[in-house]
Coordinates of C-alpha atoms in Angstrom, one line a residue:
Chain D
A285 CA -2.2 -4.5 -16.6
Q286 CA 0.5 -5.3 -14.1
T287 CA 0.1 -8.2 -11.7
V288 CA 2.0 -9.1 -8.6
T289 CA 2.1 -12.7 -7.4
Q290 CA 3.2 -13.9 -3.9
S291 CA 3.0 -17.7 -4.0
Q292 CA 3.7 -18.3 -0.3
P293 CA 0.6 -17.5 1.9
E294 CA 2.6 -18.3 5.1
M295 CA 6.2 -18.7 6.1
S296 CA 7.8 -19.5 9.4
V297 CA 11.4 -18.8 10.5
Q298 CA 13.2 -19.3 13.8
E299 CA 14.6 -16.3 15.6
A300 CA 18.1 -15.4 14.4
E301 CA 17.6 -17.4 11.2
T302 CA 17.2 -16.2 7.6
V303 CA 14.1 -16.4 5.5
T304 CA 13.3 -15.5 1.9
L305 CA 9.9 -14.3 0.7
S306 CA 9.1 -14.7 -3.0
C307 CA 7.4 -12.3 -5.4
T308 CA 7.0 -12.3 -9.1
Y309 CA 5.4 -9.7 -11.3
D310 CA 4.2 -9.3 -14.8
T311 CA 4.7 -6.1 -16.8
S312 CA 5.5 -4.9 -20.3
E313 CA 7.2 -1.8 -18.9
S314 CA 10.9 -1.3 -18.4
D315 CA 10.9 1.6 -16.0
Y316 CA 9.2 0.8 -12.6
Y317 CA 9.7 0.5 -8.9
L318 CA 9.2 -2.5 -6.7
F319 CA 8.5 -2.4 -2.9
W320 CA 8.1 -4.6 0.1
Y321 CA 5.7 -3.4 2.7
K322 CA 5.3 -4.8 6.2
Q323 CA 1.9 -4.9 7.8
P324 CA 2.0 -5.8 11.6
P325 CA -1.2 -6.7 13.5
S326 CA -1.9 -2.9 13.9
R327 CA -2.5 -3.0 10.1
Q328 CA -0.3 0.0 9.5
M329 CA 1.6 -0.3 6.1
I330 CA 5.3 0.2 6.6
L331 CA 7.8 0.5 3.8
V332 CA 10.6 -2.1 4.2
I333 CA 12.6 -1.6 1.1
R334 CA 12.5 -0.2 -2.4
Q335 CA 14.1 -1.2 -5.7
E336 CA 14.3 0.9 -8.9
A337 CA 14.2 -1.3 -12.0
Y338 CA 16.9 0.5 -13.8
K339 CA 19.4 -0.2 -11.0
Q340 CA 21.2 -3.5 -11.3
Q341 CA 22.4 -3.4 -7.7
N342 CA 20.1 -5.1 -5.2
A343 CA 18.7 -2.8 -2.5
T344 CA 19.7 -3.4 1.1
E345 CA 18.3 -1.9 4.3
N346 CA 20.0 -3.3 7.4
R347 CA 18.8 -6.9 7.8
F348 CA 16.6 -6.7 4.8
S349 CA 17.8 -7.2 1.3
V350 CA 16.3 -8.1 -2.1
N351 CA 17.2 -10.3 -5.0
F352 CA 16.0 -8.5 -8.0
Q353 CA 16.0 -10.5 -11.2
K354 CA 14.6 -8.2 -13.9
A355 CA 14.6 -10.7 -16.8
A356 CA 12.9 -13.3 -14.6
K357 CA 10.5 -10.6 -13.2
S358 CA 11.4 -11.8 -9.7
F359 CA 11.8 -9.7 -6.6
S360 CA 12.4 -11.7 -3.4
L361 CA 13.0 -10.3 0.1
K362 CA 15.6 -11.8 2.4
I363 CA 15.3 -11.2 6.1
S364 CA 18.5 -12.0 8.0
D365 CA 18.8 -12.5 11.7
S366 CA 15.1 -12.7 12.1
Q367 CA 13.6 -11.0 15.1
L368 CA 10.2 -11.5 16.9
G369 CA 9.2 -8.0 15.7
D370 CA 9.5 -9.1 12.1
A371 CA 6.4 -11.2 12.4
A372 CA 3.8 -9.6 10.1
M373 CA 2.2 -9.7 6.7
Y374 CA 4.6 -8.8 4.0
F375 CA 3.3 -7.3 0.7
C376 CA 5.2 -7.0 -2.5
A377 CA 4.1 -4.0 -4.6
Y378 CA 4.8 -2.6 -8.1
R379 CA 4.6 0.9 -9.3
S380 CA 5.0 2.1 -12.9
N381 CA 7.3 5.0 -13.4
T382 CA 5.1 6.2 -16.3
G383 CA 3.1 9.1 -15.0
T384 CA 3.8 10.8 -11.7
A385 CA 0.7 9.7 -9.8
S386 CA 1.1 6.0 -10.5
K387 CA -0.7 3.7 -8.1
L388 CA 0.8 0.7 -6.2
T389 CA -0.3 -2.8 -7.3
F390 CA 0.0 -5.2 -4.4
G391 CA 0.4 -9.0 -4.2
T392 CA -1.8 -11.1 -1.9
G393 CA 0.8 -11.1 0.9
T394 CA 2.8 -13.6 2.9
R395 CA 2.3 -14.0 6.6
L396 CA 5.6 -14.5 8.4
Q397 CA 5.7 -16.2 11.7
V398 CA 8.9 -15.9 13.8
T399 CA 9.4 -18.7 16.4
L400 CA 11.7 -19.0 19.4
Chain X
E212 CA 9.0 12.9 11.6
P213 CA 6.0 14.0 9.6
E214 CA 3.3 11.3 9.1
V215 CA 0.0 10.8 7.4
T216 CA -2.9 10.8 9.8
Q217 CA -6.4 9.4 9.4
T218 CA -9.6 9.9 11.3
P219 CA -11.6 8.2 12.7
S220 CA -9.6 5.0 13.4
H221 CA -12.9 3.0 13.4
Q222 CA -16.2 3.9 12.0
V223 CA -19.4 1.9 12.3
T224 CA -22.3 2.8 10.1
Q225 CA -25.6 1.4 8.9
M226 CA -26.1 0.2 5.4
G227 CA -27.3 3.1 3.2
Q228 CA -25.7 5.8 5.3
E229 CA -23.1 8.2 4.0
V230 CA -19.6 8.2 5.5
I231 CA -16.7 10.5 5.2
L232 CA -13.2 9.3 5.9
R233 CA -10.6 11.9 6.6
C234 CA -6.9 12.1 6.0
V235 CA -4.3 14.7 6.6
P236 CA -1.4 14.0 4.2
I237 CA 2.2 15.1 4.8
S238 CA 2.3 18.8 4.3
N239 CA 4.5 19.2 1.3
H240 CA 3.3 16.2 -0.6
L241 CA 1.6 16.6 -3.9
Y242 CA 0.0 13.3 -4.7
F243 CA -2.7 11.6 -2.7
Y244 CA -4.2 8.2 -2.8
W245 CA -6.9 6.0 -1.2
Y246 CA -6.6 2.2 -1.0
R247 CA -8.8 -0.3 0.7
Q248 CA -8.1 -3.7 2.2
I249 CA -11.0 -6.1 2.8
L250 CA -10.2 -8.3 5.8
G251 CA -7.7 -11.1 4.9
Q252 CA -7.3 -9.8 1.3
K253 CA -4.7 -7.7 -0.5
V254 CA -4.6 -3.9 -0.6
E255 CA -6.4 -2.5 -3.6
F256 CA -6.1 0.9 -5.2
L257 CA -9.1 3.1 -5.3
V258 CA -8.1 6.5 -6.5
S259 CA -5.2 9.0 -7.0
F260 CA -5.5 12.7 -6.8
Y261 CA -3.2 15.4 -8.0
N262 CA -3.5 19.1 -8.7
N263 CA -7.0 19.1 -7.3
E264 CA -8.4 16.5 -9.6
I265 CA -8.6 12.7 -9.9
S266 CA -5.7 11.4 -11.9
E267 CA -6.7 7.7 -11.9
K268 CA -9.4 5.6 -10.4
S269 CA -10.1 1.9 -10.3
E270 CA -13.3 0.0 -11.2
I271 CA -14.1 -0.2 -7.5
F272 CA -14.3 3.6 -7.4
D273 CA -17.8 4.0 -8.8
D274 CA -20.4 6.8 -8.5
Q275 CA -20.9 6.0 -4.8
F276 CA -17.4 7.2 -4.1
S277 CA -15.9 10.7 -4.2
V278 CA -12.8 12.5 -3.0
E279 CA -12.2 16.0 -2.1
R280 CA -9.4 18.2 -0.8
P281 CA -11.6 20.9 0.8
D282 CA -8.7 22.9 2.2
G283 CA -4.9 22.9 2.1
S284 CA -4.5 20.0 4.5
N285 CA -7.4 17.5 4.5
F286 CA -8.1 14.9 1.9
T287 CA -11.5 13.1 2.2
L288 CA -13.1 10.0 0.9
K289 CA -16.9 10.0 0.8
I290 CA -19.0 6.9 0.3
R291 CA -22.6 8.1 -0.4
S292 CA -24.6 5.1 0.4
T293 CA -22.7 2.4 2.1
K294 CA -23.1 -1.3 1.3
L295 CA -22.1 -4.3 3.4
E296 CA -19.3 -5.0 1.0
D297 CA -17.7 -1.6 1.7
S298 CA -16.6 -3.0 5.1
A299 CA -12.8 -2.8 4.9
M300 CA -9.7 -1.0 6.1
Y301 CA -9.3 2.3 4.1
F302 CA -5.8 3.6 3.8
C303 CA -4.8 7.1 2.7
A304 CA -1.3 7.7 1.3
S305 CA 0.6 10.7 0.1
K306 CA 3.7 11.1 -2.0
I307 CA 6.1 13.8 -3.1
Y308 CA 8.7 11.9 -5.1
N309 CA 8.9 8.1 -5.3
E310 CA 7.7 6.7 -2.0
Q311 CA 4.1 6.6 -0.8
F312 CA 3.6 7.1 2.9
F313 CA 0.6 5.4 4.3
G314 CA -1.6 6.5 7.2
P315 CA -2.7 4.1 9.9
G316 CA -6.0 3.4 8.2
T317 CA -9.7 3.7 9.1
R318 CA -11.6 0.5 9.8
L319 CA -15.1 0.9 8.3
T320 CA -17.8 -1.5 9.5
V321 CA -21.1 -1.5 7.6
L322 CA -24.0 -3.2 9.5

């Protein structure tokens, strides 16, 4: 079974600074997707960024980018120019590309605080 | 922009009672999911549904749980006899290609 590990329960960053959230995963598969979801206090799950394992290029969405190291099974999220609205729980998630209805497997989350 | 909706936003029930949580997925989506999140914990998969049948379920999804797509739009999760430990946030999600879109969740409180 696949597992996702987020070793940082909490992180803090100053506004306008850069922060990196860590995620590692374990799988024997070669074809899969990785995601970062943001969960603000409203508890809505919002997709931040997606990475397809067969793509070597790291995904980027505006101020959010990932460092995907397939051999090391590492998938970190970098947030640049942090804003107060970035404060939330961030969950890393894995989805197999085997079978079309594959579930998401989540990590335990990292709570990000953004300070002035 | 189309979105997944869930009702109610908050449900309070007595232990042993049946509850039905409702979801309206995005209209052209084909795959449907339920997840739950106990307060302070990670999001856990419950069940996936495709082509009017369950495609996968977790060990959490025991005989007390059932899902249904009673018409072309709704997707429901029924808990037959609620327990205290069923108190959690329940998220519905739907998918057509690669990305699962989540609803805002239903907070279930079992007293």
